[in-house]
Coordinates of C-alpha atoms in Angstrom, one line a residue:
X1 CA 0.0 0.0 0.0
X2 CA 1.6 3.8 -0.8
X3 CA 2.6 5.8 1.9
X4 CA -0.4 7.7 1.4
X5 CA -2.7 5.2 1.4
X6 CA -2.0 3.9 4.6
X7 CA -2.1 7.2 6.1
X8 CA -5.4 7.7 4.1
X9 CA -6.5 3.9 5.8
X10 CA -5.2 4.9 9.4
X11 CA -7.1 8.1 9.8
X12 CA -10.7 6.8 8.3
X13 CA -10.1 4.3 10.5
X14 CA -9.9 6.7 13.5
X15 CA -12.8 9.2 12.4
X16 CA -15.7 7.1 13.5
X17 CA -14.2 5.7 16.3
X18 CA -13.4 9.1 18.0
X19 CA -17.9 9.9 17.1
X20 CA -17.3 11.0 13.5
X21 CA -16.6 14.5 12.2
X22 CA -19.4 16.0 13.8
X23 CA -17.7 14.7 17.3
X24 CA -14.6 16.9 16.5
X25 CA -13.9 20.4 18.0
X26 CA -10.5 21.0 17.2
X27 CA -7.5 19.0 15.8
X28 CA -3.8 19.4 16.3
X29 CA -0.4 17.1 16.8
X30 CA 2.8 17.4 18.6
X31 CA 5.8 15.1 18.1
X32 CA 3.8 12.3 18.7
X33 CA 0.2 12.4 19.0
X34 CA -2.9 13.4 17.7
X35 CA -4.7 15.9 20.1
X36 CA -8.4 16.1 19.4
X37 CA -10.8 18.2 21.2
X38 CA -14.2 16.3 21.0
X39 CA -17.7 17.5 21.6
X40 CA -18.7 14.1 23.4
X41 CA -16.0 12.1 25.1
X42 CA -19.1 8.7 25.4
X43 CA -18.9 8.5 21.8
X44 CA -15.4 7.2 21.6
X45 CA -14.5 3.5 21.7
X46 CA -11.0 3.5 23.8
X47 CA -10.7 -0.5 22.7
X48 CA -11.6 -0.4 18.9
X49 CA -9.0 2.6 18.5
X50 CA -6.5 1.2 20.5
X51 CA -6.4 -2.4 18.1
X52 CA -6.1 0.0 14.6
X53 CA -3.1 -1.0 13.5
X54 CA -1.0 2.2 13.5
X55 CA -2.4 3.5 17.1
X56 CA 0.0 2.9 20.0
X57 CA -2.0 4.2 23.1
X58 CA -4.6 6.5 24.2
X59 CA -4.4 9.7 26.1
X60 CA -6.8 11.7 27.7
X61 CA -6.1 15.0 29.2
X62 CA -7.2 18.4 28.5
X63 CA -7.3 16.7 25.4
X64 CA -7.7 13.2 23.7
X65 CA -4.8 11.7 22.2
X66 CA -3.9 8.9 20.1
X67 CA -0.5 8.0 19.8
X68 CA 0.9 7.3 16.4
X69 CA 4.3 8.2 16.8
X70 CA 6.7 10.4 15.2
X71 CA 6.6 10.8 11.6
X72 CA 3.4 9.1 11.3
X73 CA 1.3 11.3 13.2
X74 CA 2.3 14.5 11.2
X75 CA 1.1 12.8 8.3
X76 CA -2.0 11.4 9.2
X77 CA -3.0 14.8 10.6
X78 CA -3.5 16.5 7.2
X79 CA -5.7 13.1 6.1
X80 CA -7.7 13.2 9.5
X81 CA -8.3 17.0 8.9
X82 CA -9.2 16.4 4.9
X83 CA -11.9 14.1 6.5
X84 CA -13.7 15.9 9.4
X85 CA -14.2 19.0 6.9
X86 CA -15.2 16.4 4.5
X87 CA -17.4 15.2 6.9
X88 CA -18.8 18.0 8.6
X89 CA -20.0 19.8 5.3
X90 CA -21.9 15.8 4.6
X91 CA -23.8 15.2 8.0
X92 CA -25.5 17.3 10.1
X93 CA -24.3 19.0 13.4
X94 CA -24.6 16.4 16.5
X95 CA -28.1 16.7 18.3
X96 CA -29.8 17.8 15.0
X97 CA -31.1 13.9 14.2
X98 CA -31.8 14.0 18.1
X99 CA -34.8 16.0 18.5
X100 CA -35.6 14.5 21.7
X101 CA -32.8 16.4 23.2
X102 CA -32.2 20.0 22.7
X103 CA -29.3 21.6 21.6
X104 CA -29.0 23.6 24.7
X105 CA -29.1 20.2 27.0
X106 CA -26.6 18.4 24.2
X107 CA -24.2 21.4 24.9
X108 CA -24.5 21.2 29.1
X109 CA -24.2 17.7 28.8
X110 CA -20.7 17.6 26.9
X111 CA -19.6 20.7 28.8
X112 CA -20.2 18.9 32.4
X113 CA -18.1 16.2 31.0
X114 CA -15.5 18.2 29.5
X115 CA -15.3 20.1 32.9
X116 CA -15.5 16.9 35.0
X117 CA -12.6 15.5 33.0
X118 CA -10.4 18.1 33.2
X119 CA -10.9 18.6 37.1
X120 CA -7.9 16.3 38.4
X121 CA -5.6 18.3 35.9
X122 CA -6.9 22.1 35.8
X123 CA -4.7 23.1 39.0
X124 CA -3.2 26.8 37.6
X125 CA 0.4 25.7 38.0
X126 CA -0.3 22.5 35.2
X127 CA -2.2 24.8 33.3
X128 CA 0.3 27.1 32.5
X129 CA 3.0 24.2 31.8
X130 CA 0.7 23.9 29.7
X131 CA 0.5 26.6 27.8
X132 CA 4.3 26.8 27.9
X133 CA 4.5 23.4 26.4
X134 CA 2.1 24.9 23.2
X135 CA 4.8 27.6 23.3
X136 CA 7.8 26.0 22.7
X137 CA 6.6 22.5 21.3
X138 CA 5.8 24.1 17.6
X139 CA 9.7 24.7 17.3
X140 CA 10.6 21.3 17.6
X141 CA 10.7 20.4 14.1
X142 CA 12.9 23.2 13.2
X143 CA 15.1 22.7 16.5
X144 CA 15.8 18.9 15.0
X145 CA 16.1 20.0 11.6
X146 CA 18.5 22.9 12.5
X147 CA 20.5 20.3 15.1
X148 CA 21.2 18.2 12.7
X149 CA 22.5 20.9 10.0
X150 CA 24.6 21.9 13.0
X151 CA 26.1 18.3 13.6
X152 CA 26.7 17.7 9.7
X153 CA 28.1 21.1 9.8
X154 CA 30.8 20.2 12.7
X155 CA 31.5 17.3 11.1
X156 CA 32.3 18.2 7.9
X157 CA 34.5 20.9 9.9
X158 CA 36.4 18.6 11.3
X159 CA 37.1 16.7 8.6
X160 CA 38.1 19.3 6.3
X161 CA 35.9 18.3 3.7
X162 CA 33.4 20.6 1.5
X163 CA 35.0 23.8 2.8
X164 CA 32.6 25.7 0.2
X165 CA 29.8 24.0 1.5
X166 CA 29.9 24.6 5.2
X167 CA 29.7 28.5 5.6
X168 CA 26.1 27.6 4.2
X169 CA 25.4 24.6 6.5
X170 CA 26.4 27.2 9.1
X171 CA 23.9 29.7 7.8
X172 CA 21.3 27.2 7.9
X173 CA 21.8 25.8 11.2
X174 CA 22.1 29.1 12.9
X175 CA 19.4 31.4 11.1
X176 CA 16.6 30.0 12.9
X177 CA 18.0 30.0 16.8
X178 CA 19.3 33.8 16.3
X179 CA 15.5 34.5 15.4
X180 CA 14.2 32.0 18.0
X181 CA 13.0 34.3 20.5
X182 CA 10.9 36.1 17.8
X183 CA 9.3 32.7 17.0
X184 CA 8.7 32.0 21.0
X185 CA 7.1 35.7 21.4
X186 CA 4.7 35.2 18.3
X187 CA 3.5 31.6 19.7
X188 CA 3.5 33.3 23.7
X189 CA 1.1 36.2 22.2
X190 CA -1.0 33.4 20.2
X191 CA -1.2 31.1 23.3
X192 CA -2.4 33.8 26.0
X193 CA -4.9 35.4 23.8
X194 CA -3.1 38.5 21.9
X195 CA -2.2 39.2 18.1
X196 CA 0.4 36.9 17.4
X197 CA 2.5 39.8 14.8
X198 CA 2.5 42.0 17.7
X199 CA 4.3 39.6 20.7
X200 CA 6.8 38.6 17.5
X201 CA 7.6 42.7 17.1
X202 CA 7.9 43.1 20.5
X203 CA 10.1 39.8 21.0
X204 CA 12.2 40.8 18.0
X205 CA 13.7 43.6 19.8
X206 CA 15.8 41.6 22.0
X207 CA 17.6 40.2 19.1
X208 CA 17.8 43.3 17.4
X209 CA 21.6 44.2 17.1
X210 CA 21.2 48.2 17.7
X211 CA 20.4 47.2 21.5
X212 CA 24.0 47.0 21.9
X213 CA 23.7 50.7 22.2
X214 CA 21.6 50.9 24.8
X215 CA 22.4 50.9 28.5
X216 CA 20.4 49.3 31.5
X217 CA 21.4 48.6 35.2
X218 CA 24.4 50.5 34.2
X219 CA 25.0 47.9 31.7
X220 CA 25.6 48.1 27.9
X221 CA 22.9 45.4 26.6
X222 CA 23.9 42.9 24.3
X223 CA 21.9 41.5 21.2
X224 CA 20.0 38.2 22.3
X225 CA 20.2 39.2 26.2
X226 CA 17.4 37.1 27.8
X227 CA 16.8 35.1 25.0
X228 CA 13.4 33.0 24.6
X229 CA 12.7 34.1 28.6
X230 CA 12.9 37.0 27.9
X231 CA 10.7 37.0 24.9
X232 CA 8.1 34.9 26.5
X233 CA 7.9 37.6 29.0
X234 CA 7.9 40.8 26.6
X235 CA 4.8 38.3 25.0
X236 CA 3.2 38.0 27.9
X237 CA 3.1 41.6 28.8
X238 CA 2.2 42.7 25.0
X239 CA -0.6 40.6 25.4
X240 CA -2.2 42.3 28.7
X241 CA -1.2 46.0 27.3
X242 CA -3.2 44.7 24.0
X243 CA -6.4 43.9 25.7
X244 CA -6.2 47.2 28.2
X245 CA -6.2 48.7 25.3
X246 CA -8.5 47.1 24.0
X247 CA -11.3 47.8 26.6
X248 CA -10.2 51.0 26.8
X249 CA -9.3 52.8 23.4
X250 CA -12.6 53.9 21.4
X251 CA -13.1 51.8 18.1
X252 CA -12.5 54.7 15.9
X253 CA -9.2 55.0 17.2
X254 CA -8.3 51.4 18.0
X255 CA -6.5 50.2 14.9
X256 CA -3.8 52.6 15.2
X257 CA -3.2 53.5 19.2
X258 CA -3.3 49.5 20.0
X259 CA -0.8 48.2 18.2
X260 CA 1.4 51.2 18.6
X261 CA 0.9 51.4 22.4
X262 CA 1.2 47.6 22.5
X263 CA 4.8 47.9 21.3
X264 CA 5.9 50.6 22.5
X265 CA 4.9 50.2 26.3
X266 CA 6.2 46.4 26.2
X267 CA 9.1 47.6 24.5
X268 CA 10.4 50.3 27.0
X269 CA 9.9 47.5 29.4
X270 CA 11.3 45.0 27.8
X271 CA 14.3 47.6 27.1
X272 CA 14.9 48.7 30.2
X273 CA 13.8 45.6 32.6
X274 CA 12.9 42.5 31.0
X275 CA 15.9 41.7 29.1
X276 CA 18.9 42.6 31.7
X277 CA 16.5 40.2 34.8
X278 CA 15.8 37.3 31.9
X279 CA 19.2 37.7 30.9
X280 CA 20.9 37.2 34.6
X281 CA 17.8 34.0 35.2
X282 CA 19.7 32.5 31.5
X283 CA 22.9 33.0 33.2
X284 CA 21.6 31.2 36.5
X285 CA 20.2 28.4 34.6
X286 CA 23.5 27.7 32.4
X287 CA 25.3 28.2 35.1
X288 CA 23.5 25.8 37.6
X289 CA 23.3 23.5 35.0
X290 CA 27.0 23.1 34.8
X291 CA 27.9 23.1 38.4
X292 CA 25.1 20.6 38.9
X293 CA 26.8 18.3 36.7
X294 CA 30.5 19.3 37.7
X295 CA 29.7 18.8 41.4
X296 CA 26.8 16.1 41.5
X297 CA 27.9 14.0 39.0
X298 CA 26.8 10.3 38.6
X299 CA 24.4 11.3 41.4
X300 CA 22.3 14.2 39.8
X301 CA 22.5 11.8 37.0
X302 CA 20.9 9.0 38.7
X303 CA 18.2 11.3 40.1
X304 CA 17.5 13.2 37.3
X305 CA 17.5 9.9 35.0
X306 CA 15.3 8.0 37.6
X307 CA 12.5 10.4 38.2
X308 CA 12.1 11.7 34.5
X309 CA 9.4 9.7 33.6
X310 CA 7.6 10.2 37.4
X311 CA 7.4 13.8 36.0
X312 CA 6.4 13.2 32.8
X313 CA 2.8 11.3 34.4
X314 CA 2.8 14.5 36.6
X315 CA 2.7 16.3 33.4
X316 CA 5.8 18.2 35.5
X317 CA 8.2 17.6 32.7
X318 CA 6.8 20.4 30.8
X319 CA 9.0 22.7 32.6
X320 CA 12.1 22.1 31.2
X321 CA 11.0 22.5 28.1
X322 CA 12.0 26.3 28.6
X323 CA 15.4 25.3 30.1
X324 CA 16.4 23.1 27.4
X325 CA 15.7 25.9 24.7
X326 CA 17.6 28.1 27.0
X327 CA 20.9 25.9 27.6
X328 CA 20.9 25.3 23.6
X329 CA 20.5 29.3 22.9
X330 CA 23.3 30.0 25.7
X331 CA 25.6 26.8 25.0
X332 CA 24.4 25.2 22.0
X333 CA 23.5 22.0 23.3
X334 CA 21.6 21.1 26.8
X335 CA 24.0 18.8 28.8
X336 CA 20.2 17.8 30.4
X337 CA 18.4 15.9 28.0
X338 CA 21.2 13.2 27.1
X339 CA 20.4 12.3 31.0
X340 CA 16.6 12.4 30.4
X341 CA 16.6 10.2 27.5
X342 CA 18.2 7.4 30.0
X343 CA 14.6 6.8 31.3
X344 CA 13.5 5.6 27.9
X345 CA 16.7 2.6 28.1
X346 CA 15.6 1.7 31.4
X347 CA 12.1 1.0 29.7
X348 CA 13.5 -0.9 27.3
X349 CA 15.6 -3.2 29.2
X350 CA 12.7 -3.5 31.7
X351 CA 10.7 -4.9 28.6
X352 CA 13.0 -7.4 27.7
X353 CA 13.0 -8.7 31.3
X354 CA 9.4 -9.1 31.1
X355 CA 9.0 -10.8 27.9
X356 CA 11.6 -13.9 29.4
X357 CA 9.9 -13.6 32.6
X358 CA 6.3 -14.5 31.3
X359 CA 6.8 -17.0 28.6
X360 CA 3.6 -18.1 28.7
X361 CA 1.8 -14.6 28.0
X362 CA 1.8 -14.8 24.3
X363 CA -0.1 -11.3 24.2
X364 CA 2.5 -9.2 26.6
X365 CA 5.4 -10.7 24.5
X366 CA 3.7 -9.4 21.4
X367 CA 3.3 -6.1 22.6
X368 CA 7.1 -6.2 23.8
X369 CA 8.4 -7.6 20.5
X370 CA 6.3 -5.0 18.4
X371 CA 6.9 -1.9 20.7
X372 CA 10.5 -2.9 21.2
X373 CA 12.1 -1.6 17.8
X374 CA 9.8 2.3 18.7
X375 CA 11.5 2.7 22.3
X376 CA 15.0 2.3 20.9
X377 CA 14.2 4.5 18.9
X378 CA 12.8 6.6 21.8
X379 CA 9.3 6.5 21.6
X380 CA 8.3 5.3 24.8
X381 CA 4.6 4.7 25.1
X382 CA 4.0 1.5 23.6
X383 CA 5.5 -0.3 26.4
X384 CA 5.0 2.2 29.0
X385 CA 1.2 1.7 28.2
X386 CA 1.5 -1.6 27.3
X387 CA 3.9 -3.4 29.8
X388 CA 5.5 -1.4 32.6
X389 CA 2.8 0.7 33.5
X390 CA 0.0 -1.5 33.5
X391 CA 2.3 -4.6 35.7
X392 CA 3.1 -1.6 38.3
X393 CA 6.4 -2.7 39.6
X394 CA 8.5 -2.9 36.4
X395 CA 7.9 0.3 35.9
X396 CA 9.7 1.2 39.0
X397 CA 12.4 -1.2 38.0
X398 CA 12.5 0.7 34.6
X399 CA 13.0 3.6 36.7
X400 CA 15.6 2.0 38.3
X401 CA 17.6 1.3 34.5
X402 CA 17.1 5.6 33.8
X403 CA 18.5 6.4 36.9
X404 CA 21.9 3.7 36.2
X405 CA 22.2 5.2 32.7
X406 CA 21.3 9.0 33.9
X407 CA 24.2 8.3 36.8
X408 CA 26.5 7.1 33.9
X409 CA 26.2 10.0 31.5
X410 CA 26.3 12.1 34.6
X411 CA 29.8 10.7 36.0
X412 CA 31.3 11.9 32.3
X413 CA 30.0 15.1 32.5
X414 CA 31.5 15.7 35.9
X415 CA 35.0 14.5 34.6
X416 CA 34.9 17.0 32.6
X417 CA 33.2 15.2 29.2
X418 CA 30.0 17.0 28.8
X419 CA 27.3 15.1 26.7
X420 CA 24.8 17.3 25.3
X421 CA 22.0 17.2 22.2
X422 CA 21.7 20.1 20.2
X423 CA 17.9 19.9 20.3
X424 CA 15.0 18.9 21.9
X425 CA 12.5 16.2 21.0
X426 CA 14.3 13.0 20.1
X427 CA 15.5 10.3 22.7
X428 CA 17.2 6.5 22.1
X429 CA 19.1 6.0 19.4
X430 CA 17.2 9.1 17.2
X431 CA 19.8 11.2 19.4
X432 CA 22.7 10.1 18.0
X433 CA 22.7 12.8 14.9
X434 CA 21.4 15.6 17.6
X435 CA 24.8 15.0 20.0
X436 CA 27.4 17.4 21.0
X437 CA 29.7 17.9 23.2
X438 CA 33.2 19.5 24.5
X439 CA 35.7 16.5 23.5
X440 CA 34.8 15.8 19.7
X441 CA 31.7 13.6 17.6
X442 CA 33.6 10.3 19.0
X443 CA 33.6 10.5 22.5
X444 CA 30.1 11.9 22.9
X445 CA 28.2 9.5 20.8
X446 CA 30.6 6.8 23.1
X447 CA 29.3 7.6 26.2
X448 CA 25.7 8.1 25.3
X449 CA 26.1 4.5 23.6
X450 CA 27.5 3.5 26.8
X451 CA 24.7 5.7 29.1
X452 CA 22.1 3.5 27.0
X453 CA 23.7 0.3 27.4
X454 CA 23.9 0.6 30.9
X455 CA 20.4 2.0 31.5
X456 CA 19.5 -1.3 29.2
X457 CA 21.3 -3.5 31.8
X458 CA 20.2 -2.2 34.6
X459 CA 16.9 -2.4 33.6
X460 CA 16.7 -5.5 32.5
X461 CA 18.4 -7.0 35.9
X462 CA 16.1 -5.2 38.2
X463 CA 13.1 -6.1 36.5
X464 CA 14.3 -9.8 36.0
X465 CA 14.9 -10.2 40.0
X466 CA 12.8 -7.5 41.3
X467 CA 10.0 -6.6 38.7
X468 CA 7.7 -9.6 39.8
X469 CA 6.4 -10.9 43.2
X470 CA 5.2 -14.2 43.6
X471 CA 1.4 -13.2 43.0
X472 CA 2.2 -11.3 39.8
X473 CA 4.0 -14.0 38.1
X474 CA 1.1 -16.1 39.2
X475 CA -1.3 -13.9 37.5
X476 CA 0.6 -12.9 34.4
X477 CA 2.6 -15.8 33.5
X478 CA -0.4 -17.8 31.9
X479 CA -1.3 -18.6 28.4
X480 CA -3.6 -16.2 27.1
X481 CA -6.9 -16.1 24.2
X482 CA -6.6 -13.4 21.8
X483 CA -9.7 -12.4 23.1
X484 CA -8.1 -12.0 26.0
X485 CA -5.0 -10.2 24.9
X486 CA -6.5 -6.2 26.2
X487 CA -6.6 -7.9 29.7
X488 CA -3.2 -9.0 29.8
X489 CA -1.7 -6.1 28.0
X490 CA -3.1 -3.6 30.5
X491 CA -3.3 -5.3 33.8
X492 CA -6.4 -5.8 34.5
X493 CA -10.0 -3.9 32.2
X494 CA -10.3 -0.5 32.2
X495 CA -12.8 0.9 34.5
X496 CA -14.3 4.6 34.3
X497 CA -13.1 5.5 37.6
X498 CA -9.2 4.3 37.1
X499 CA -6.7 6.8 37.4
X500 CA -6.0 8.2 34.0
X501 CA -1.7 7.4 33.1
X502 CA -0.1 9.4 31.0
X503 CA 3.3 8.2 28.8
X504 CA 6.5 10.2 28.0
X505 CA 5.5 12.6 25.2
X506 CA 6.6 15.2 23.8

């Protein structure tokens, strides 16, 4: 079947398992899902969607999200998007076959739902990780591209080889993170409710070069100072000056004193304030980040590695999203994410543990064996949601193999052999092209082969002699029907009031 086909085949078979077009409020995608906002949250049938072929898990947050990995899921997107307009202009509006129910008790019925789904994970401080994630998450794509450039660049640099070719390669890698803090204030000003073009001018002046002739604190300011902090918080205040003004400024008069007064109040601030405080929190950052690594060594590895993926199910790993972007603007790498991506080796060796520990439980091992070749490559949530999750204590175990491979990585770093990636996004053995480091191509990419063979190993042994009490192998270790298979591959049937589980994303 042609590539398009199958994406064609994967997203009609989605549609009427998510309630059809009608069922569909909004669509979007990050690196790895396919984030729908749905009218009616009873119309969708978890099981039938999870057994399509190309769907790896379910998600539901503020959101519902179907896992189809990276690659796949930004090209199904377009397909699943062709088809709900398709749809929508074909069948009617939901309620209007319904007349029974009126569209004003159709609408309070999905809203009480929406709201009661969202309760557990509306607290203001996830909300705005959030909304920083759907700041920052939109420049992945051109973070990996760039990265890579970079790394081909450097290589090719080293080597002495198409000296022509690289002052380009440079251009191309570089272009995009000088301009990166326009990029973050346009998305900030989009997120929080303002006119995208006007958090982009006002973010733009921090990289504009005649700053350097302006003086704050007593301090000549430098093009750049604050980077994307700072223009997330020029954004942010744009965005609040836009709708004063907007309340305030009579219509007649509001297309032209707005936009103006929008600028030039955030930009006086921004000038004169925002950049010199975001630029000493950069410092801070880059500068904790080292001697965290310098002093702490293996063991802010191993704690950092460990409790990754406890975050992530927190939805607390949305934080450092903004650190990572800094640490790559400041040093051109973050030193962090190498460490992170150790949790993802510990779930892989924890898998492999399991599938030779329950030899009878055909289904489990064909989750393992199908899920295995996507979390080398980093994605994680086939076995998170299939295997370690779902069986409880391997996923502590798996925790166990991060923080092992995090402690590995970390050791290096404090000898003085710093392991960074040059963007954000990837994980596993998709890394590899996005590493950097202080001592040369070689010695990075060998210690983050050897921080994912350790986290492998160690995850592996402690889920092979401490992943499975006596009970569990009891339970699990048992030939299984294939009608059986959801059971075994999630621990036990879903029921409405279980704990929603969220996988590493993003």
């Amino acid at each position: 079947m042609a590539t398009e086909d199958k994406n064609r085949a994967t997203a009609t078979a989605i549609l009427p398992l998510v309630g059809g077009a009608a069922n569909v409020s909004s669509i979007a995608h990050c690196m790895t899902r396919l984030r729908l906002g749905l009218h009616d949250r009873s119309l969708v049938d978890d099981e039938a969607l999870k057994a399509v072929p190309a769907v790896m898990g379910v998600v539901e947050d503020d959101t519902y999200q179907i896992v189809l990995g990276p690659g796949t899921v930004a090209r199904v997107t377009p397909e699943f998007e062709q088809l709900v307009e398709e749809g929508r202009a074909a069948a009617p509006e939901p309620g209007e076959a319904a007349p029974s129910v009126s569209a004003e008790e159709l609408a309070a019925q999905g809203a009480a739902m929406k709201a009661a789904r969202k309760a557990k994970n509306a607290t203001p401080f996830k909300l705005f990780l959030r909304r920083v994630a759907n700041i920052f998450v939109p420049l992945i794509p051109a973070l990996i591209g760039c990265g890579i450039i970079a790394g081909l660049n450097g290589l090719l640099v080293n080597l002495g080889w198409l000296t022509s070719v690289t002052p380009a390669l440079a251009a191309m890698a570089s272009g995009f993170m000088a301009l990166i803090a326009v990029f973050v204030g346009y998305n900030t000003a989009k997120e929080f409710g303002g006119t995208p073009i006007l958090g982009g001018a006002v973010a733009a002046i921090i990289v504009f070069p005649g700053v350097a002739n302006i003086e704050a604190f007593g301090q000549k300011l430098s093009p750049g100072q604050g980077g994307v902090l700072g223009a997330l918080g020029a954004a942010v205040l744009a965005v609040y000056v836009e709708k004063w003004c907007r309340r305030w400024v009579p219509e007649a008069l509001d297309v032209l004193v707005t936009p103006t007064l929008t600028v030039l109040v955030s930009g006086l601030v921004t000038i004169f304030g925002l950049m010199y405080v975001a630029g000493e929190i950069s410092t801070a950052i880059g500068t904790f980040a080292d001697w965290l690594l310098s002093n702490g060594g293996a063991g802010a590895g191993f704690v950092l590695g460990g409790l990754f993926l406890p975050l992530v199910m927190l939805g607390l790993h949305q934080a450092l999203i903004p650190i990572h972007t800094t640490l790559i603007e400041q040093q051109g790498y973050t030193v962090l994410l190498p460490i992170l991506a150790m949790a993802g080796a510990g779930q892989v060796g924890a898998a492999a543990a399991v599938y030779f520990r329950l030899p009878r439980n055909e289904s489990i091992r064909r989750t393992i064996k199908s899920a295995l070749p996507a979390g080398l490559l980093g994605v994680g949530e086939p076995l998170i949601y299939g295997v370690s999750l779902p069986l409880g204590r391997p996923f502590i175990t798996a925790c166990v193999g991060g923080a092992f491979g995090g402690g590995f990585i970390g050791l290096f770093n404090q000898l003085g052999d710093k392991v960074g990636s040059t963007a954000i996004g990837p994980s596993g053995w998709a890394l590899f092209p996005l590493l950097d480091g202080n001592h040369g191509l070689g010695t990075t990419a060998a210690i983050y082969a050897g921080g994912l063979l350790v986290g492998y190993f160690a995850g592996f042994l402690a889920t092979y002699f401490f992943g499975f009490s006596k009970d569990l192998l009891t339970e699990f270790n048992v030939s299984q029907e294939p009608a059986e298979s959801t059971v075994a591959a999630t621990g036990g049937p879903t029921t409405p009031d279980a704990p929603a589980k969220e996988p590493a994303g993003v």
